[in-house]
mmCIF file of C-alpha atoms in Angstrom:
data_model
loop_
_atom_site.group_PDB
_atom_site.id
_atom_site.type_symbol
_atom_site.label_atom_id
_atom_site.label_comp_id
_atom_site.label_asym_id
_atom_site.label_seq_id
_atom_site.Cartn_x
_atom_site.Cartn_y
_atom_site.Cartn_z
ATOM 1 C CA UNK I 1 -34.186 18.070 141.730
ATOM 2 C CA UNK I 2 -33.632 19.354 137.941
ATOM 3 C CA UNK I 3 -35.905 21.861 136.593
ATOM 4 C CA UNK I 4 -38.554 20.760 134.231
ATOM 5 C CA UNK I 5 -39.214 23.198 131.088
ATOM 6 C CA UNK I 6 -42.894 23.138 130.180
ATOM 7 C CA UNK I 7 -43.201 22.620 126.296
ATOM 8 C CA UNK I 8 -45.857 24.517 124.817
ATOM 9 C CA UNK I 9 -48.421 21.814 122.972
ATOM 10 C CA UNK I 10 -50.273 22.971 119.769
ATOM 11 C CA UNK I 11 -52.096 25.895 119.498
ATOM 12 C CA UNK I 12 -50.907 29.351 118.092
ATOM 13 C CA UNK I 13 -47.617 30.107 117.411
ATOM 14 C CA UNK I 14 -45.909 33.079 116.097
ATOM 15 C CA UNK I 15 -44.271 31.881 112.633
ATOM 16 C CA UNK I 16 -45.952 28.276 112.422
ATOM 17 C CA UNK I 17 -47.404 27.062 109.837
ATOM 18 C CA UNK I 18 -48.258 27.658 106.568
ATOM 19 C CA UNK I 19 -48.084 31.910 105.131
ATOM 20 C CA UNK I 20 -51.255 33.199 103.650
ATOM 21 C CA UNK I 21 -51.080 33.037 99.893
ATOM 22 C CA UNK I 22 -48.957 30.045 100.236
ATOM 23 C CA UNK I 23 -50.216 27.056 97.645
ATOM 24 C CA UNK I 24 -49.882 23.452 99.536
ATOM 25 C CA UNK I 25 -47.848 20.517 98.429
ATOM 26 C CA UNK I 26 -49.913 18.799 96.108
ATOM 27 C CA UNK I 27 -51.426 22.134 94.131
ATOM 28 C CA UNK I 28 -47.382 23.227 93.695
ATOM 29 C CA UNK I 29 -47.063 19.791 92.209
ATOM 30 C CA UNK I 30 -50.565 20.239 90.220
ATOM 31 C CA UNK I 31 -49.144 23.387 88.674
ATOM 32 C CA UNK I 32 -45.769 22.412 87.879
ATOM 33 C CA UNK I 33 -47.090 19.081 85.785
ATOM 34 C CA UNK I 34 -49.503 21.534 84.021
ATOM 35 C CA UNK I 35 -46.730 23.806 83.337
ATOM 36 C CA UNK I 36 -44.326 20.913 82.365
ATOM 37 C CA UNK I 37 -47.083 18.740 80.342
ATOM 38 C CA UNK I 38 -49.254 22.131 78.939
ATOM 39 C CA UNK I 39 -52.291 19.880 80.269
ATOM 40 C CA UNK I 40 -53.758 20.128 83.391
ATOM 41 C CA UNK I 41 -55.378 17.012 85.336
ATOM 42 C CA UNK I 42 -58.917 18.149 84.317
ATOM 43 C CA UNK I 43 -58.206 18.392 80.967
ATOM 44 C CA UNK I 44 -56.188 15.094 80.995
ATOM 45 C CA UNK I 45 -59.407 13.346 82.547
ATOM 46 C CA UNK I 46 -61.453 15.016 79.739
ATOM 47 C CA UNK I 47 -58.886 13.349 77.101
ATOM 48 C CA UNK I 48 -59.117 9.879 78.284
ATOM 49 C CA UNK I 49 -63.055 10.367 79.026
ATOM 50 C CA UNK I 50 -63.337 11.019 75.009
ATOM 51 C CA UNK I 51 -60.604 8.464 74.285
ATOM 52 C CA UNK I 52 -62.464 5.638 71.948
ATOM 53 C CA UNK I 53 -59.264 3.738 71.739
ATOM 54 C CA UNK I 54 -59.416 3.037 75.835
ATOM 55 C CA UNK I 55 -61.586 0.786 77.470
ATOM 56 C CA UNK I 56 -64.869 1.922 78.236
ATOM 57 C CA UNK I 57 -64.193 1.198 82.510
ATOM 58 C CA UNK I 58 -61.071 3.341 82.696
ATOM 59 C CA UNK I 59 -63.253 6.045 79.994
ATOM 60 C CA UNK I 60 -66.216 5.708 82.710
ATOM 61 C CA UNK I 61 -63.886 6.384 86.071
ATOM 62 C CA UNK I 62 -62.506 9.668 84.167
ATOM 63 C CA UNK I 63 -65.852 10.650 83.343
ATOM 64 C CA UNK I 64 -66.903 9.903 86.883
ATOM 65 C CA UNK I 65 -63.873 12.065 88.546
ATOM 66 C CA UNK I 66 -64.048 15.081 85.897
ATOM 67 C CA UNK I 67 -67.812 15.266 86.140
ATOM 68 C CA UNK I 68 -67.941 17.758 89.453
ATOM 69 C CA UNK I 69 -65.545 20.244 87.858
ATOM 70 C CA UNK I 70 -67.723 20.508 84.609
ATOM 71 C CA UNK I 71 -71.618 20.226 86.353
ATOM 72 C CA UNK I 72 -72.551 21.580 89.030
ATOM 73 C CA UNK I 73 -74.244 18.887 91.290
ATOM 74 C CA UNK I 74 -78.011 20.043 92.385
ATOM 75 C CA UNK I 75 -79.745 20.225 95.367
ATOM 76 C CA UNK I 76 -83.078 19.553 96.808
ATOM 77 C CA UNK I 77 -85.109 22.827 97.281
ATOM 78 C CA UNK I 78 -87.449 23.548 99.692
ATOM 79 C CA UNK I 79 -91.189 24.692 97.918
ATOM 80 C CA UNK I 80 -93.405 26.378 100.020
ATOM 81 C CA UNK I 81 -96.276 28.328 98.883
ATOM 82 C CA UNK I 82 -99.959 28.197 98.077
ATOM 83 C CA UNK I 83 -100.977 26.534 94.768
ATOM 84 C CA UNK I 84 -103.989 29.093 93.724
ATOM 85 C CA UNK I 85 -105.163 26.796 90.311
ATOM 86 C CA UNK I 86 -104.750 22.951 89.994
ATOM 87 C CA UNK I 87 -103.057 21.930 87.206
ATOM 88 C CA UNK I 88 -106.424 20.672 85.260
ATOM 89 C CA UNK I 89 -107.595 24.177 85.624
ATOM 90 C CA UNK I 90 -104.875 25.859 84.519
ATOM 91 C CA UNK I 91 -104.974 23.358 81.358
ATOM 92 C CA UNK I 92 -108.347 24.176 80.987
ATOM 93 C CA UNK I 93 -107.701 28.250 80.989
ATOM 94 C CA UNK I 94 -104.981 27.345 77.873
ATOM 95 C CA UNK I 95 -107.789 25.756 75.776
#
């Protein structure tokens, strides 16, 4: 009978994967274009976005994937509380 080595299956291992501090893949590439081009991908959105020469679906889909890295996107909130004066008192306290 031959011996059968176990093989460890994911998990932990010493050494594997990626070192702390270590940028992945695609933000090395992100980087290097900036660094190669002096524009990053944010600003290049922003430069077709304002570009009146382009047509107004390609200016739209810029605007639409620059838009979360210039405004922040808001979020329902939660009011709880009492509500002491109704609004047509407190308009009547102003006059």
């Amino acid at each position: 009978m031959t011996e059968h080595r176990q093989r460890r299956i994911g998990g932990a291992r010493p050494g594997a994967g990626r070192k702390p501090g270590i940028r992945n893949r695609l933000t090395q590439e992100s980087v290097a274009f900036a660094r190669e081009t002096g524009e990053t991908p944010l600003a290049f959105l922003l430069r077709v976005m304002r570009d009146e020469d382009a047509e107004l679906e390609r200016r739209l889909e810029a605007a639409k994937a620059a838009a979360p890295y210039c405004h922040a996107r808001l979020s329902a909130v939660q009011v709880s509380g009492q509500v002491a004066v109704s609004h047509e008192e407190a308009l009547a306290q102003l006059a």
